[in-house]
Coordinates of C-alpha atoms in Angstrom, one line a residue:
M1 CA 22.9 -11.0 -4.0
D2 CA 24.5 -12.0 -1.1
G3 CA 21.1 -13.7 0.2
R4 CA 22.6 -13.6 4.0
I5 CA 23.4 -10.1 3.4
M6 CA 19.6 -9.8 1.5
M7 CA 18.0 -12.0 5.1
D8 CA 20.4 -9.3 7.3
A9 CA 18.9 -6.5 6.6
K10 CA 15.4 -7.4 6.6
Q11 CA 15.7 -8.5 9.8
E12 CA 17.5 -5.7 11.1
L13 CA 14.5 -3.1 10.0
A14 CA 11.6 -5.6 11.0
R15 CA 13.7 -5.2 14.4
M16 CA 14.0 -1.0 13.9
S17 CA 10.8 -0.3 12.7
E18 CA 10.1 -1.9 15.7
E19 CA 11.8 0.4 17.8
L20 CA 10.2 3.1 16.3
D21 CA 6.4 1.5 16.2
S22 CA 6.6 3.6 20.1
A23 CA 7.9 6.7 18.8
I24 CA 5.7 6.9 15.5
R25 CA 3.2 6.6 17.5
S26 CA 3.8 8.8 20.7
Y27 CA 2.9 12.6 19.1
I28 CA -0.5 12.7 17.8
K29 CA -2.4 12.8 20.3
D30 CA -6.3 12.3 21.4
E31 CA -8.3 15.3 20.2
E32 CA -10.6 17.1 18.2
P33 CA -12.2 16.3 15.7
N34 CA -12.4 11.9 16.5
N35 CA -12.3 11.5 12.8
L36 CA -9.4 13.4 11.1
V37 CA -7.3 12.2 14.2
E38 CA -7.7 8.5 13.3
A39 CA -7.5 9.1 9.7
C40 CA -3.7 11.0 10.3
R41 CA -3.1 7.9 12.9
Q42 CA -4.4 5.2 9.6
Y43 CA -1.2 4.7 7.5
P44 CA 1.9 5.6 9.7
Y45 CA 0.7 3.6 12.6
H46 CA -0.3 0.6 10.1
G47 CA 3.7 -0.2 10.1
G48 CA 4.8 -0.9 6.9
K49 CA 9.3 -1.2 5.6
R50 CA 10.0 2.5 7.8
M51 CA 13.3 1.9 5.0
R52 CA 13.3 5.8 5.9
P53 CA 13.6 5.9 8.9
S54 CA 15.5 3.6 9.5
M55 CA 18.2 5.2 7.6
V56 CA 17.8 8.3 9.1
I57 CA 18.7 6.4 12.5
A58 CA 20.9 4.2 10.9
A59 CA 23.2 7.2 9.2
C60 CA 23.1 9.3 12.5
G61 CA 25.3 6.2 14.2
A62 CA 27.1 5.2 10.8
V63 CA 29.3 9.0 11.6
G64 CA 29.2 8.0 15.5
G65 CA 26.5 10.5 16.2
D66 CA 23.4 8.9 19.2
K67 CA 21.3 7.4 17.8
D68 CA 18.6 9.1 20.3
K69 CA 18.8 12.5 19.0
A70 CA 17.5 12.1 15.8
V71 CA 14.5 9.3 16.3
P72 CA 11.9 13.3 16.1
L73 CA 13.6 13.4 12.4
A74 CA 13.0 9.8 11.7
V75 CA 9.9 9.9 12.3
A76 CA 9.2 13.5 11.0
I77 CA 10.6 11.6 7.5
E78 CA 8.2 9.2 8.5
Y79 CA 5.0 10.9 8.7
I80 CA 5.9 13.6 5.4
H81 CA 6.0 10.2 3.5
N82 CA 3.0 8.7 4.7
F83 CA 1.5 12.5 3.8
T84 CA 2.3 11.4 0.2
L85 CA 1.2 7.9 0.2
I86 CA -2.4 9.7 1.3
H87 CA -2.7 12.1 -1.4
D88 CA -1.1 9.5 -4.0
D89 CA -3.8 7.1 -3.6
L90 CA -6.5 9.4 -3.5
M91 CA -5.3 11.3 -7.1
D92 CA -5.0 7.6 -8.2
G93 CA -7.9 6.6 -6.3
D94 CA -6.4 4.0 -5.5
E95 CA -8.5 2.2 -2.8
K96 CA -6.4 -0.8 -1.1
R97 CA -3.2 -0.4 -0.1
R98 CA -0.8 -2.2 2.8
G99 CA -3.9 -4.6 3.0
M100 CA -5.9 -1.7 4.2
T101 CA -9.0 0.7 2.9
T102 CA -6.7 4.1 2.2
S103 CA -7.7 6.7 3.1
H104 CA -9.9 9.1 1.1
V105 CA -12.4 5.4 1.2
K106 CA -12.2 5.0 4.3
Y107 CA -12.4 8.6 5.5
G108 CA -14.5 10.2 2.6
M109 CA -11.8 13.0 0.3
P110 CA -11.9 15.7 2.6
T111 CA -10.3 14.0 5.4
A112 CA -8.2 12.4 3.7
V113 CA -6.7 15.8 2.2
L114 CA -7.0 17.1 5.4
A115 CA -5.3 14.0 7.7
G116 CA -1.6 14.5 4.5
D117 CA -2.0 18.2 5.6
G118 CA -1.9 16.8 9.1
L119 CA 1.2 14.9 8.6
F120 CA 2.7 17.7 7.0
A121 CA 2.5 20.0 10.0
K122 CA 3.3 17.6 12.6
A123 CA 6.5 16.2 10.7
F124 CA 8.0 20.7 11.5
E125 CA 6.2 20.8 14.9
I126 CA 9.0 16.9 15.8
I127 CA 11.6 18.6 13.5
S128 CA 11.2 21.8 16.5
T129 CA 11.1 19.9 18.7
M130 CA 15.8 18.0 17.9
D131 CA 17.4 18.3 20.3
V132 CA 20.5 19.8 18.1
P133 CA 22.6 23.0 17.8
S134 CA 20.5 26.2 15.8
D135 CA 23.1 25.8 12.6
V136 CA 21.9 21.7 12.7
M137 CA 18.0 22.8 13.0
R138 CA 18.6 25.0 10.0
K139 CA 20.5 23.4 8.0
I140 CA 17.7 20.3 8.4
L141 CA 14.7 22.3 8.2
N142 CA 16.1 23.2 5.0
I143 CA 16.6 19.7 3.4
V144 CA 13.3 18.7 4.1
S145 CA 11.4 21.9 3.2
V146 CA 13.6 21.6 0.1
A147 CA 12.9 17.3 -0.6
V148 CA 8.5 18.3 0.2
W149 CA 9.4 20.8 -2.7
D150 CA 11.2 18.0 -4.2
L151 CA 8.5 15.6 -3.9
A152 CA 5.7 17.8 -5.2
R153 CA 7.7 18.1 -8.4
G154 CA 8.7 14.9 -9.1
Q155 CA 4.6 13.9 -8.9
Q156 CA 3.4 16.1 -11.2
M157 CA 6.3 15.1 -13.5
D158 CA 5.2 11.4 -13.4
I159 CA 1.2 12.3 -13.9
N160 CA 3.0 14.7 -17.0
N161 CA 4.4 11.1 -17.6
E162 CA 1.0 9.7 -18.0
N163 CA -0.6 12.0 -21.1
G164 CA 0.7 9.8 -23.8
E165 CA 3.6 11.6 -25.0
K166 CA 7.0 9.3 -24.6
V167 CA 9.2 9.9 -22.3
T168 CA 13.2 10.1 -22.1
M169 CA 15.2 8.2 -20.2
E170 CA 16.8 11.0 -18.7
Q171 CA 13.5 12.7 -17.9
Y172 CA 12.5 9.8 -16.5
I173 CA 15.5 9.7 -14.2
E174 CA 14.2 12.7 -13.1
T175 CA 11.2 12.1 -12.3
I176 CA 12.0 9.2 -9.9
R177 CA 14.7 11.0 -8.8
L178 CA 12.6 13.5 -7.0
K179 CA 9.9 11.5 -6.1
T180 CA 11.2 8.4 -4.3
S181 CA 15.1 8.8 -4.0
I182 CA 14.6 13.1 -2.8
L183 CA 12.8 11.6 1.0
F184 CA 15.1 8.6 1.2
A185 CA 18.3 11.4 0.7
S186 CA 17.0 14.2 3.0
G187 CA 16.6 11.4 6.0
A188 CA 19.9 10.4 5.8
A189 CA 21.8 13.4 5.1
G190 CA 20.0 14.9 8.6
G191 CA 20.8 12.2 10.5
A192 CA 23.8 12.2 10.1
L193 CA 24.4 16.2 10.1
I194 CA 22.4 15.0 13.9
G195 CA 24.9 13.7 14.1
G196 CA 28.1 15.4 14.1
A197 CA 28.7 14.3 10.8
D198 CA 31.0 17.7 8.5
D199 CA 29.1 18.8 5.0
D200 CA 31.3 17.3 3.0
V201 CA 30.0 14.1 5.0
A202 CA 26.7 14.2 5.4
M203 CA 26.5 15.0 1.3
A204 CA 27.9 12.0 0.9
I205 CA 25.6 10.1 2.5
R206 CA 22.9 12.2 0.8
D207 CA 23.7 10.6 -2.4
Y208 CA 24.3 7.7 -1.1
A209 CA 20.8 6.9 -0.3
M210 CA 19.7 9.4 -3.8
S211 CA 21.8 7.0 -5.1
L212 CA 19.7 3.9 -3.3
G213 CA 16.1 4.9 -3.9
V214 CA 16.4 5.6 -7.9
A215 CA 17.9 1.8 -7.3
F216 CA 14.9 1.0 -5.4
Q217 CA 12.2 2.3 -8.0
M218 CA 14.0 1.4 -11.3
Y219 CA 14.0 -2.1 -9.3
D220 CA 9.9 -1.2 -8.1
D221 CA 9.8 -1.0 -12.1
I222 CA 11.1 -4.4 -13.3
L223 CA 8.5 -6.2 -10.6
G224 CA 5.7 -4.3 -12.1
I225 CA 6.6 -6.0 -14.5
I226 CA 7.6 -9.0 -14.3
G227 CA 7.1 -9.6 -10.3
D228 CA 5.2 -12.5 -9.0
P229 CA 1.3 -11.2 -8.1
A230 CA 1.5 -13.6 -5.0
K231 CA 4.4 -11.8 -3.9
T232 CA 3.5 -7.9 -5.0
G233 CA 0.6 -8.1 -4.3
K234 CA -0.2 -6.0 -7.7
S235 CA -1.3 -7.5 -11.0
A236 CA 2.1 -7.4 -12.4
G237 CA 0.8 -6.3 -15.8
N238 CA -1.3 -3.1 -14.5
D239 CA 2.1 -0.9 -15.1
I240 CA 2.3 -1.3 -18.5
R241 CA -1.9 -1.3 -18.8
K242 CA -1.8 2.3 -17.4
G243 CA 0.7 3.0 -19.7
K244 CA 3.4 3.6 -17.2
S245 CA 6.7 5.4 -18.4
T246 CA 9.4 3.2 -16.3
V247 CA 12.9 2.5 -17.0
I248 CA 11.6 -0.9 -19.3
V249 CA 8.4 1.1 -21.0
C250 CA 11.6 4.0 -21.9
H251 CA 14.2 1.1 -22.8
A252 CA 11.8 -0.2 -25.1
L253 CA 10.3 2.7 -27.1
K254 CA 13.5 3.7 -27.8
N255 CA 15.2 0.0 -28.9
I256 CA 12.7 -1.5 -30.6
K257 CA 14.1 -2.2 -34.4
N258 CA 10.9 -4.3 -35.8
K259 CA 7.7 -2.6 -36.7
E260 CA 5.9 -4.9 -36.2
D261 CA 6.9 -5.5 -32.7
L262 CA 6.6 -1.4 -31.8
D263 CA 3.0 -1.3 -33.5
R264 CA 2.0 -4.0 -31.9
F265 CA 4.1 -3.3 -27.5
E266 CA 2.3 0.3 -28.3
S267 CA -1.2 -0.3 -29.0
I268 CA -0.5 -2.7 -25.6
L269 CA 0.0 0.0 -23.5
G270 CA -1.8 2.3 -21.8
K271 CA -5.2 -0.6 -23.1
M272 CA -6.9 -0.4 -19.0
D273 CA -9.0 -3.4 -21.0
A274 CA -5.4 -5.5 -21.8
S275 CA -6.2 -9.1 -21.5
E276 CA -3.5 -11.7 -19.9
D277 CA -2.2 -12.8 -22.9
E278 CA -2.1 -9.4 -24.3
I279 CA 0.4 -8.8 -21.2
E280 CA 2.3 -11.5 -22.0
I281 CA 3.1 -10.4 -25.8
A282 CA 3.9 -6.8 -24.2
R283 CA 6.2 -9.3 -21.6
N284 CA 7.8 -11.5 -24.7
I285 CA 8.0 -7.7 -26.9
L286 CA 10.0 -6.1 -23.9
K287 CA 12.6 -9.5 -22.8
R288 CA 13.4 -9.4 -26.7
T289 CA 13.8 -6.6 -26.9
G290 CA 16.7 -6.5 -23.7
S291 CA 14.6 -4.0 -21.8
I292 CA 13.7 -6.3 -18.9
D293 CA 18.0 -7.0 -18.6
Y294 CA 18.7 -3.4 -18.9
A295 CA 16.7 -2.1 -15.9
I296 CA 18.2 -4.8 -14.4
E297 CA 21.4 -4.2 -15.2
M298 CA 20.8 -0.3 -14.5
A299 CA 19.1 -1.0 -11.2
E300 CA 22.8 -2.6 -9.9
K301 CA 24.3 0.3 -11.5
Y302 CA 23.0 2.9 -9.3
T303 CA 23.0 0.5 -5.8
K304 CA 27.4 0.0 -6.8
D305 CA 27.0 3.4 -6.9
A306 CA 25.4 4.2 -3.4
I307 CA 27.6 1.1 -1.8
S308 CA 30.6 3.5 -3.2
K309 CA 29.2 6.7 -1.5
L310 CA 29.9 5.2 1.8
D311 CA 34.0 5.0 1.4
C312 CA 33.9 8.1 3.4
L313 CA 32.5 6.4 6.4
K314 CA 34.7 4.2 9.1
D315 CA 33.5 0.0 9.0
S316 CA 30.4 0.0 11.8
K317 CA 27.6 -2.3 12.3
D318 CA 24.9 0.7 10.8
K319 CA 27.5 0.9 8.0
E320 CA 26.9 -2.8 7.2
F321 CA 23.0 -1.7 7.7
M322 CA 23.3 0.6 5.3
I323 CA 25.1 -1.3 2.4
A324 CA 22.7 -4.3 3.0
L325 CA 19.5 -1.9 2.9
A326 CA 21.4 -1.1 -0.8
E327 CA 21.7 -4.5 -1.8
Y328 CA 18.2 -5.2 -0.2
A329 CA 15.8 -2.3 -2.5
M330 CA 16.7 -5.1 -5.6
S331 CA 16.9 -8.1 -3.9
R332 CA 13.1 -7.7 -3.1
D333 CA 10.4 -10.1 -4.5
V334 CA 8.0 -7.9 -3.0

């Protein structure tokens, strides 16, 4: 990947995140009970890369639209994303996220559930305030509503995939398409519609974001195996310990030819107390099988597919950013 483009994407993300910050902080008013309001604010106010809301704004601009009109949808998509993070952390029992104490630990499980519900409700309240024609409003409400339903399906598939059953590559891709890609896609399509795009262009931009989301999650899976813990902030072996069905594991279980390697790998996969030495053994088996190289090739394939979907757009700074964002998605070290 072009290092200059990657840096441009990071810098532009930081700039857009800063510009969106005041809007993200403007919709949750001071009300009672105070602890619920604080819990609702915790995740979205803490920051993060904000790729999803930035994509809403860029998609609107890339089709020649007024980007200010896309800000409410950008905030709504960020709220929905954070609502899913609160519930994900609760389901996974995680105690830390982005260096902060997770919602269910800080505020208690009941308040965390309500905070997620509150962000979900706020998102649709915000969408209802958008200055768009009624037919565009209906399309966006449909796209976002279906996305939240698909998110729930993807999350349940992810939970089901941890029950010890072997997962096919097709099942894995469908899971991340729903769990990760769909919110990118709904935001991008919605931004394009706000910008005045016709349905064909909006769907091309949606397809761009779907492929980007798959590449993004695949690269996260790769970092979960071979990433530098000093940069990622998490152990590079935890996905193996949890027995997660990632692109790497799906490929390995189908392609490890040596029975001794297969038996050893399966004995380590899903072993929560696996030692660092055992993780290194599993990692070496994955390397010998070509599973890590396969995952990188797959992520690159989806990145190229994402970029190709933007051929329908005229050249612009926003289009350049969307291309750079796709390349950045699988060029990260964190």
